[in-house]
PDB file of C-alpha atoms and ligand atoms in Angstrom:
ATOM      1  CA  MET T   1    -162.993 196.373  48.837  1.00  0.00           C
ATOM      2  CA  ALA T   2    -165.538 196.152  51.889  1.00  0.00           C
ATOM      3  CA  ASP T   3    -165.900 193.593  54.307  1.00  0.00           C
ATOM      4  CA  GLN T   4    -169.170 191.441  53.237  1.00  0.00           C
ATOM      5  CA  PRO T   5    -170.262 189.841  50.588  1.00  0.00           C
ATOM      6  CA  THR T   6    -173.901 190.882  49.498  1.00  0.00           C
ATOM      7  CA  THR T   7    -176.108 188.774  50.660  1.00  0.00           C
ATOM      8  CA  GLY T   8    -177.744 188.774  53.998  1.00  0.00           C
ATOM      9  CA  HIS T   9    -175.807 190.618  56.556  1.00  0.00           C
ATOM     10  CA  SER T  10    -174.608 188.114  58.432  1.00  0.00           C
ATOM     11  CA  ALA T  11    -173.876 185.641  55.126  1.00  0.00           C
ATOM     12  CA  ASN T  12    -169.948 185.488  55.992  1.00  0.00           C
ATOM     13  CA  PHE T  13    -169.944 183.901  59.409  1.00  0.00           C
ATOM     14  CA  ARG T  14    -169.222 180.029  59.021  1.00  0.00           C
ATOM     15  CA  LYS T  15    -170.007 177.150  61.995  1.00  0.00           C
ATOM     16  CA  GLY T  16    -167.002 176.802  64.024  1.00  0.00           C
ATOM     17  CA  LYS T  17    -167.095 174.546  67.110  1.00  0.00           C
ATOM     18  CA  SER T  18    -169.599 172.306  68.015  1.00  0.00           C
ATOM     19  CA  ASP T  19    -170.238 174.977  70.955  1.00  0.00           C
ATOM     20  CA  GLY T  20    -171.911 177.048  68.921  1.00  0.00           C
ATOM     21  CA  ARG T  21    -169.094 178.890  68.681  1.00  0.00           C
ATOM     22  CA  LEU T  22    -169.610 181.451  64.733  1.00  0.00           C
ATOM     23  CA  LEU T  23    -166.435 182.464  63.005  1.00  0.00           C
ATOM     24  CA  ASN T  24    -166.258 185.582  60.599  1.00  0.00           C
ATOM     25  CA  ALA T  25    -164.275 185.153  57.653  1.00  0.00           C
ATOM     26  CA  THR T  26    -163.100 188.762  58.101  1.00  0.00           C
ATOM     27  CA  PHE T  27    -161.797 189.496  62.334  1.00  0.00           C
ATOM     28  CA  GLU T  28    -158.421 188.372  60.838  1.00  0.00           C
ATOM     29  CA  ARG T  29    -158.067 190.541  58.246  1.00  0.00           C
ATOM     30  CA  ASN T  30    -159.743 194.025  60.058  1.00  0.00           C
ATOM     31  CA  ILE T  31    -159.173 193.051  64.303  1.00  0.00           C
ATOM     32  CA  LYS T  32    -155.473 194.473  64.521  1.00  0.00           C
ATOM     33  CA  PRO T  33    -156.470 197.428  62.601  1.00  0.00           C
ATOM     34  CA  VAL T  34    -159.779 198.137  64.176  1.00  0.00           C
ATOM     35  CA  THR T  35    -157.991 197.731  67.254  1.00  0.00           C
ATOM     36  CA  ASP T  36    -154.629 199.963  67.343  1.00  0.00           C
ATOM     37  CA  GLY T  37    -157.297 202.487  65.544  1.00  0.00           C
ATOM     38  CA  LEU T  38    -160.129 202.409  68.638  1.00  0.00           C
ATOM     39  CA  LEU T  39    -156.488 203.207  71.082  1.00  0.00           C
ATOM     40  CA  SER T  40    -155.803 206.027  68.815  1.00  0.00           C
ATOM     41  CA  PHE T  41    -158.617 208.237  70.658  1.00  0.00           C
ATOM     42  CA  LEU T  42    -158.981 206.347  73.568  1.00  0.00           C
ATOM     43  CA  GLY T  43    -156.002 206.475  74.503  1.00  0.00           C
ATOM     44  CA  ASP T  44    -155.945 204.552  78.188  1.00  0.00           C
ATOM     45  CA  ALA T  45    -159.523 205.359  79.096  1.00  0.00           C
ATOM     46  CA  GLY T  46    -161.539 203.386  81.651  1.00  0.00           C
ATOM     47  CA  GLY T  47    -165.171 202.538  81.783  1.00  0.00           C
ATOM     48  CA  ASN T  48    -167.656 200.986  80.047  1.00  0.00           C
ATOM     49  CA  ALA T  49    -167.970 199.474  76.546  1.00  0.00           C
ATOM     50  CA  LEU T  50    -171.040 198.655  74.660  1.00  0.00           C
ATOM     51  CA  GLU T  51    -170.623 196.926  71.464  1.00  0.00           C
ATOM     52  CA  ILE T  52    -173.839 196.999  68.659  1.00  0.00           C
ATOM     53  CA  GLY T  53    -174.160 193.955  66.638  1.00  0.00           C
ATOM     54  CA  SER T  54    -171.054 192.834  67.541  1.00  0.00           C
ATOM     55  CA  GLY T  55    -171.862 188.737  65.523  1.00  0.00           C
ATOM     56  CA  THR T  56    -169.999 186.290  66.317  1.00  0.00           C
ATOM     57  CA  GLY T  57    -168.102 187.627  69.012  1.00  0.00           C
ATOM     58  CA  GLN T  58    -164.491 187.419  67.870  1.00  0.00           C
ATOM     59  CA  HIS T  59    -164.242 190.634  67.386  1.00  0.00           C
ATOM     60  CA  VAL T  60    -165.448 191.776  71.369  1.00  0.00           C
ATOM     61  CA  CYS T  61    -163.051 188.926  72.752  1.00  0.00           C
ATOM     62  CA  ALA T  62    -160.543 190.705  71.145  1.00  0.00           C
ATOM     63  CA  PHE T  63    -161.258 194.147  72.390  1.00  0.00           C
ATOM     64  CA  SER T  64    -161.811 193.162  75.611  1.00  0.00           C
ATOM     65  CA  ALA T  65    -158.150 191.535  75.825  1.00  0.00           C
ATOM     66  CA  SER T  66    -156.505 194.639  73.543  1.00  0.00           C
ATOM     67  CA  ILE T  67    -157.840 197.225  75.479  1.00  0.00           C
ATOM     68  CA  PRO T  68    -158.309 196.080  79.057  1.00  0.00           C
ATOM     69  CA  ASN T  69    -159.085 199.170  80.623  1.00  0.00           C
ATOM     70  CA  LEU T  70    -162.405 199.098  79.208  1.00  0.00           C
ATOM     71  CA  THR T  71    -164.948 196.499  80.421  1.00  0.00           C
ATOM     72  CA  TRP T  72    -166.698 195.386  77.478  1.00  0.00           C
ATOM     73  CA  THR T  73    -170.513 194.054  76.901  1.00  0.00           C
ATOM     74  CA  PRO T  74    -171.695 193.183  73.539  1.00  0.00           C
ATOM     75  CA  SER T  75    -174.690 193.257  72.204  1.00  0.00           C
ATOM     76  CA  GLU T  76    -177.141 191.154  69.607  1.00  0.00           C
ATOM     77  CA  PRO T  77    -180.587 190.984  68.078  1.00  0.00           C
ATOM     78  CA  ASP T  78    -179.563 187.168  67.103  1.00  0.00           C
ATOM     79  CA  ALA T  79    -180.044 184.926  69.649  1.00  0.00           C
ATOM     80  CA  ILE T  80    -177.435 182.206  67.214  1.00  0.00           C
ATOM     81  CA  HIS T  81    -175.125 184.990  67.830  1.00  0.00           C
ATOM     82  CA  ARG T  82    -175.226 186.162  71.415  1.00  0.00           C
ATOM     83  CA  ALA T  83    -175.015 182.212  71.736  1.00  0.00           C
ATOM     84  CA  SER T  84    -171.697 182.514  69.783  1.00  0.00           C
ATOM     85  CA  ILE T  85    -170.541 185.996  70.932  1.00  0.00           C
ATOM     86  CA  ASP T  86    -171.168 183.648  74.693  1.00  0.00           C
ATOM     87  CA  ALA T  87    -169.192 180.945  73.190  1.00  0.00           C
ATOM     88  CA  TRP T  88    -166.402 182.404  72.393  1.00  0.00           C
ATOM     89  CA  ARG T  89    -165.826 183.961  76.049  1.00  0.00           C
ATOM     90  CA  LYS T  90    -166.445 180.881  77.152  1.00  0.00           C
ATOM     91  CA  HIS T  91    -163.764 179.811  74.636  1.00  0.00           C
ATOM     92  CA  LEU T  92    -160.684 182.101  75.585  1.00  0.00           C
ATOM     93  CA  ASN T  93    -161.615 182.790  79.454  1.00  0.00           C
ATOM     94  CA  SER T  94    -162.285 186.881  78.445  1.00  0.00           C
ATOM     95  CA  PRO T  95    -163.273 189.215  80.390  1.00  0.00           C
ATOM     96  CA  ALA T  96    -165.897 190.473  78.359  1.00  0.00           C
ATOM     97  CA  ARG T  97    -169.636 190.823  79.801  1.00  0.00           C
ATOM     98  CA  THR T  98    -172.445 188.509  78.991  1.00  0.00           C
ATOM     99  CA  ALA T  99    -174.101 189.443  75.897  1.00  0.00           C
ATOM    100  CA  ILE T 100    -177.647 191.259  75.709  1.00  0.00           C
ATOM    101  CA  GLY T 101    -180.120 191.611  72.948  1.00  0.00           C
ATOM    102  CA  ILE T 102    -180.228 194.665  71.908  1.00  0.00           C
ATOM    103  CA  ASP T 103    -182.227 196.013  68.461  1.00  0.00           C
ATOM    104  CA  ALA T 104    -180.586 199.065  67.555  1.00  0.00           C
ATOM    105  CA  ALA T 105    -183.742 200.341  66.013  1.00  0.00           C
ATOM    106  CA  ALA T 106    -185.669 200.176  69.164  1.00  0.00           C
ATOM    107  CA  ASN T 107    -185.448 202.340  71.861  1.00  0.00           C
ATOM    108  CA  TRP T 108    -182.586 200.448  73.664  1.00  0.00           C
ATOM    109  CA  ALA T 109    -180.843 203.535  76.068  1.00  0.00           C
ATOM    110  CA  GLY T 110    -183.561 202.879  78.435  1.00  0.00           C
ATOM    111  CA  GLN T 111    -183.258 198.386  78.663  1.00  0.00           C
ATOM    112  CA  ALA T 112    -182.622 197.662  82.515  1.00  0.00           C
ATOM    113  CA  ALA T 113    -178.973 196.216  81.226  1.00  0.00           C
ATOM    114  CA  VAL T 114    -177.675 199.427  79.736  1.00  0.00           C
ATOM    115  CA  GLY T 115    -178.518 201.322  82.341  1.00  0.00           C
ATOM    116  CA  GLN T 116    -176.266 198.986  84.628  1.00  0.00           C
ATOM    117  CA  ILE T 117    -172.890 199.506  82.309  1.00  0.00           C
ATOM    118  CA  ALA T 118    -173.506 203.306  81.840  1.00  0.00           C
ATOM    119  CA  PRO T 119    -172.609 206.338  81.713  1.00  0.00           C
ATOM    120  CA  LEU T 120    -170.189 204.796  78.982  1.00  0.00           C
ATOM    121  CA  THR T 121    -166.356 205.120  77.639  1.00  0.00           C
ATOM    122  CA  LEU T 122    -167.567 204.095  74.454  1.00  0.00           C
ATOM    123  CA  VAL T 123    -170.570 202.931  72.173  1.00  0.00           C
ATOM    124  CA  HIS T 124    -168.892 200.731  68.867  1.00  0.00           C
ATOM    125  CA  SER T 125    -170.681 199.400  66.365  1.00  0.00           C
ATOM    126  CA  MET T 126    -169.167 197.133  63.306  1.00  0.00           C
ATOM    127  CA  ASN T 127    -170.756 196.769  59.377  1.00  0.00           C
ATOM    128  CA  VAL T 128    -174.087 196.882  61.609  1.00  0.00           C
ATOM    129  CA  ILE T 129    -175.911 200.605  59.791  1.00  0.00           C
ATOM    130  CA  HIS T 130    -174.495 199.588  55.749  1.00  0.00           C
ATOM    131  CA  ILE T 131    -176.208 196.050  56.116  1.00  0.00           C
ATOM    132  CA  ALA T 132    -179.562 197.968  58.005  1.00  0.00           C
ATOM    133  CA  PRO T 133    -182.262 200.654  57.638  1.00  0.00           C
ATOM    134  CA  PHE T 134    -181.161 204.022  58.413  1.00  0.00           C
ATOM    135  CA  ALA T 135    -183.365 203.506  61.596  1.00  0.00           C
ATOM    136  CA  VAL T 136    -180.511 201.182  62.893  1.00  0.00           C
ATOM    137  CA  ALA T 137    -178.518 204.116  62.683  1.00  0.00           C
ATOM    138  CA  ARG T 138    -180.347 206.766  63.984  1.00  0.00           C
ATOM    139  CA  GLY T 139    -181.135 204.109  67.073  1.00  0.00           C
ATOM    140  CA  ILE T 140    -177.105 203.614  67.582  1.00  0.00           C
ATOM    141  CA  ILE T 141    -176.479 208.060  67.537  1.00  0.00           C
ATOM    142  CA  THR T 142    -179.636 208.127  69.421  1.00  0.00           C
ATOM    143  CA  GLY T 143    -178.597 205.591  72.176  1.00  0.00           C
ATOM    144  CA  ALA T 144    -175.604 206.875  71.782  1.00  0.00           C
ATOM    145  CA  GLY T 145    -176.647 210.418  72.246  1.00  0.00           C
ATOM    146  CA  GLN T 146    -178.165 209.524  75.533  1.00  0.00           C
ATOM    147  CA  THR T 147    -175.845 206.785  77.027  1.00  0.00           C
ATOM    148  CA  LEU T 148    -172.431 208.269  76.113  1.00  0.00           C
ATOM    149  CA  GLN T 149    -170.671 210.421  79.535  1.00  0.00           C
ATOM    150  CA  GLY T 150    -169.042 213.659  78.512  1.00  0.00           C
ATOM    151  CA  GLY T 151    -165.922 213.101  76.444  1.00  0.00           C
ATOM    152  CA  GLY T 152    -167.123 209.477  75.607  1.00  0.00           C
ATOM    153  CA  PHE T 153    -166.781 207.809  71.938  1.00  0.00           C
ATOM    154  CA  LEU T 154    -169.009 205.947  69.713  1.00  0.00           C
ATOM    155  CA  SER T 155    -167.552 204.726  66.629  1.00  0.00           C
ATOM    156  CA  PHE T 156    -168.992 203.088  63.620  1.00  0.00           C
ATOM    157  CA  TYR T 157    -166.815 200.733  61.357  1.00  0.00           C
ATOM    158  CA  GLY T 158    -166.858 199.840  57.793  1.00  0.00           C
ATOM    159  CA  PRO T 159    -168.150 201.078  54.841  1.00  0.00           C
ATOM    160  CA  PHE T 160    -168.490 205.025  54.079  1.00  0.00           C
ATOM    161  CA  LYS T 161    -169.248 207.116  51.185  1.00  0.00           C
ATOM    162  CA  GLU T 162    -167.504 210.351  51.588  1.00  0.00           C
ATOM    163  CA  ALA T 163    -169.789 213.758  50.143  1.00  0.00           C
ATOM    164  CA  GLY T 164    -171.421 211.668  47.946  1.00  0.00           C
ATOM    165  CA  ARG T 165    -168.058 209.483  46.552  1.00  0.00           C
ATOM    166  CA  HIS T 166    -167.512 205.732  47.078  1.00  0.00           C
ATOM    167  CA  THR T 167    -163.782 205.497  48.432  1.00  0.00           C
ATOM    168  CA  GLY T 168    -163.476 202.916  46.052  1.00  0.00           C
ATOM    169  CA  GLU T 169    -165.320 200.948  42.664  1.00  0.00           C
ATOM    170  CA  GLY T 170    -165.614 197.406  45.032  1.00  0.00           C
ATOM    171  CA  ASN T 171    -167.087 199.605  47.460  1.00  0.00           C
ATOM    172  CA  ARG T 172    -169.803 200.908  45.239  1.00  0.00           C
ATOM    173  CA  GLN T 173    -170.103 196.978  43.548  1.00  0.00           C
ATOM    174  CA  PHE T 174    -170.909 196.589  47.179  1.00  0.00           C
ATOM    175  CA  ASP T 175    -173.946 199.526  48.017  1.00  0.00           C
ATOM    176  CA  GLN T 176    -175.225 198.543  44.458  1.00  0.00           C
ATOM    177  CA  GLY T 177    -175.747 195.100  45.845  1.00  0.00           C
ATOM    178  CA  LEU T 178    -176.502 195.850  48.925  1.00  0.00           C
ATOM    179  CA  ARG T 179    -179.713 198.059  47.754  1.00  0.00           C
ATOM    180  CA  ALA T 180    -180.222 195.463  45.351  1.00  0.00           C
ATOM    181  CA  ASP T 181    -180.799 192.691  47.888  1.00  0.00           C
ATOM    182  CA  ASN T 182    -182.722 195.364  50.004  1.00  0.00           C
ATOM    183  CA  PRO T 183    -183.407 199.162  49.016  1.00  0.00           C
ATOM    184  CA  ASP T 184    -183.032 200.165  52.788  1.00  0.00           C
ATOM    185  CA  TRP T 185    -179.665 199.424  53.118  1.00  0.00           C
ATOM    186  CA  GLY T 186    -176.828 200.579  51.701  1.00  0.00           C
ATOM    187  CA  VAL T 187    -173.301 202.249  52.188  1.00  0.00           C
ATOM    188  CA  ARG T 188    -174.202 205.281  54.612  1.00  0.00           C
ATOM    189  CA  ASP T 189    -172.654 208.724  53.839  1.00  0.00           C
ATOM    190  CA  VAL T 190    -170.362 210.390  56.899  1.00  0.00           C
ATOM    191  CA  ILE T 191    -171.889 214.347  55.688  1.00  0.00           C
ATOM    192  CA  ALA T 192    -175.702 212.142  56.969  1.00  0.00           C
ATOM    193  CA  VAL T 193    -174.490 210.404  59.399  1.00  0.00           C
ATOM    194  CA  THR T 194    -172.195 213.517  60.975  1.00  0.00           C
ATOM    195  CA  LYS T 195    -175.673 215.397  60.671  1.00  0.00           C
ATOM    196  CA  LEU T 196    -177.459 213.448  62.881  1.00  0.00           C
ATOM    197  CA  ALA T 197    -174.921 212.222  65.264  1.00  0.00           C
ATOM    198  CA  GLU T 198    -174.696 216.318  65.178  1.00  0.00           C
ATOM    199  CA  SER T 199    -177.752 216.946  66.555  1.00  0.00           C
ATOM    200  CA  HIS T 200    -177.481 214.076  69.087  1.00  0.00           C
ATOM    201  CA  GLY T 201    -174.404 216.349  70.685  1.00  0.00           C
ATOM    202  CA  LEU T 202    -172.317 213.898  69.196  1.00  0.00           C
ATOM    203  CA  MET T 203    -169.246 216.214  67.750  1.00  0.00           C
ATOM    204  CA  PHE T 204    -166.718 215.003  65.169  1.00  0.00           C
ATOM    205  CA  HIS T 205    -164.072 213.419  66.208  1.00  0.00           C
ATOM    206  CA  ASP T 206    -161.496 211.465  63.125  1.00  0.00           C
ATOM    207  CA  LEU T 207    -162.480 209.748  60.014  1.00  0.00           C
ATOM    208  CA  ILE T 208    -159.369 207.048  60.019  1.00  0.00           C
ATOM    209  CA  GLU T 209    -159.064 205.031  56.994  1.00  0.00           C
ATOM    210  CA  MET T 210    -158.666 201.515  57.290  1.00  0.00           C
ATOM    211  CA  PRO T 211    -157.485 198.489  54.897  1.00  0.00           C
ATOM    212  CA  SER T 212    -159.640 197.566  51.530  1.00  0.00           C
ATOM    213  CA  ASN T 213    -161.470 200.958  51.475  1.00  0.00           C
ATOM    214  CA  ASN T 214    -162.910 201.062  54.879  1.00  0.00           C
ATOM    215  CA  ARG T 215    -162.816 203.866  57.554  1.00  0.00           C
ATOM    216  CA  LEU T 216    -163.326 203.953  61.659  1.00  0.00           C
ATOM    217  CA  LEU T 217    -165.709 206.956  62.318  1.00  0.00           C
ATOM    218  CA  VAL T 218    -165.302 208.552  65.712  1.00  0.00           C
ATOM    219  CA  TYR T 219    -167.487 210.979  67.167  1.00  0.00           C
ATOM    220  CA  ARG T 220    -167.017 212.741  70.939  1.00  0.00           C
ATOM    221  CA  ARG T 221    -169.824 213.251  73.487  1.00  0.00           C
ATOM    222  CA  GLY T 222    -169.066 217.206  74.092  1.00  0.00           C
TER     223      GLY T 222
HETATM  224  C1  LIG W 301    -172.416 191.798  58.766  1.00  0.00           C
HETATM  225  S1  LIG W 301    -172.503 191.528  60.819  1.00  0.00           S
HETATM  226  C2  LIG W 301    -171.448 192.299  61.307  1.00  0.00           C
HETATM  227  C3  LIG W 301    -170.782 191.655  63.048  1.00  0.00           C
HETATM  228  C4  LIG W 301    -170.436 192.083  63.132  1.00  0.00           C
HETATM  229  N1  LIG W 301    -169.686 193.534  63.907  1.00  0.00           N
HETATM  230  C5  LIG W 301    -168.955 192.330  62.514  1.00  0.00           C
HETATM  231  O1  LIG W 301    -168.190 193.068  61.922  1.00  0.00           O
HETATM  232  O2  LIG W 301    -167.924 191.191  62.437  1.00  0.00           O
HETATM  233  C6  LIG W 301    -174.155 192.802  60.724  1.00  0.00           C
HETATM  234  C7  LIG W 301    -174.934 192.109  62.394  1.00  0.00           C
HETATM  235  O3  LIG W 301    -175.912 193.084  62.919  1.00  0.00           O
HETATM  236  C8  LIG W 301    -176.789 192.927  63.346  1.00  0.00           C
HETATM  237  N2  LIG W 301    -177.995 193.757  63.448  1.00  0.00           N
HETATM  238  C9  LIG W 301    -178.658 193.616  62.451  1.00  0.00           C
HETATM  239  N3  LIG W 301    -180.225 194.906  62.157  1.00  0.00           N
HETATM  240  C10 LIG W 301    -179.588 194.475  63.804  1.00  0.00           C
HETATM  241  C11 LIG W 301    -179.992 195.650  64.777  1.00  0.00           C
HETATM  242  N4  LIG W 301    -181.446 196.057  64.022  1.00  0.00           N
HETATM  243  N5  LIG W 301    -179.906 195.949  66.058  1.00  0.00           N
HETATM  244  C12 LIG W 301    -178.322 195.725  66.436  1.00  0.00           C
HETATM  245  N6  LIG W 301    -177.460 194.789  65.202  1.00  0.00           N
HETATM  246  C13 LIG W 301    -178.187 194.395  64.485  1.00  0.00           C
HETATM  247  C14 LIG W 301    -176.591 191.307  62.658  1.00  0.00           C
HETATM  248  O4  LIG W 301    -177.258 190.185  63.305  1.00  0.00           O
HETATM  249  C15 LIG W 301    -174.984 190.724  62.211  1.00  0.00           C
HETATM  250  O5  LIG W 301    -174.622 190.163  63.182  1.00  0.00           O
END
């Protein structure tokens, strides 16, 4: 079963401490498999990593500790989430940079803050593209095509359909709930995402199985 409940894109964030830190109930469960998955293709690559839709900020702080060869920049369109990310950075004394405001559906590659960290080694996004209109997946892919260096990676974590089929009954029900909440949301198909990625110069690299029928879907810039 996918990581989120079916209502609202951040319905599973809880209030943490009075310093603004929010807590994601699924963080403890997915941080190790996702980190291991990222390391499996990144190896010891250095450079800059940008996370799209960083949510509470717990993941990006953990990545910056476990994958220190990369300099991590979180991003979020939601100001309360950005405050949480920065509170986590402060609390953990994390080397991750200050969160920047990115709406992935917009032309984010041209933002001054992105210009300062591009060309990028990695664009990573977790649990975002199924809880948003497809324009967000398109925006992440378009921006990644413009900002990744040759050999750089784009990775998506979350539930995916494979050749039109859900990878589990829980994901089918989750997808139904998402579409009931918003007809523009829904679990994406690896084939549709790959077709779009390839049209932006990003070649399929790997599809890594994750717990709870999730996947880490990876593309590489040629
Ligand atoms: C379910 S949360 C996932 C957060 C985090 N990545 C995680 O896995 O815990 C989805 C996140 O996507 C963000 N989001 C929604 N629309 C977005 C957009 N257009 N561009 C970038 N992020 C967006 C939300 O603000 C929210 O923090």
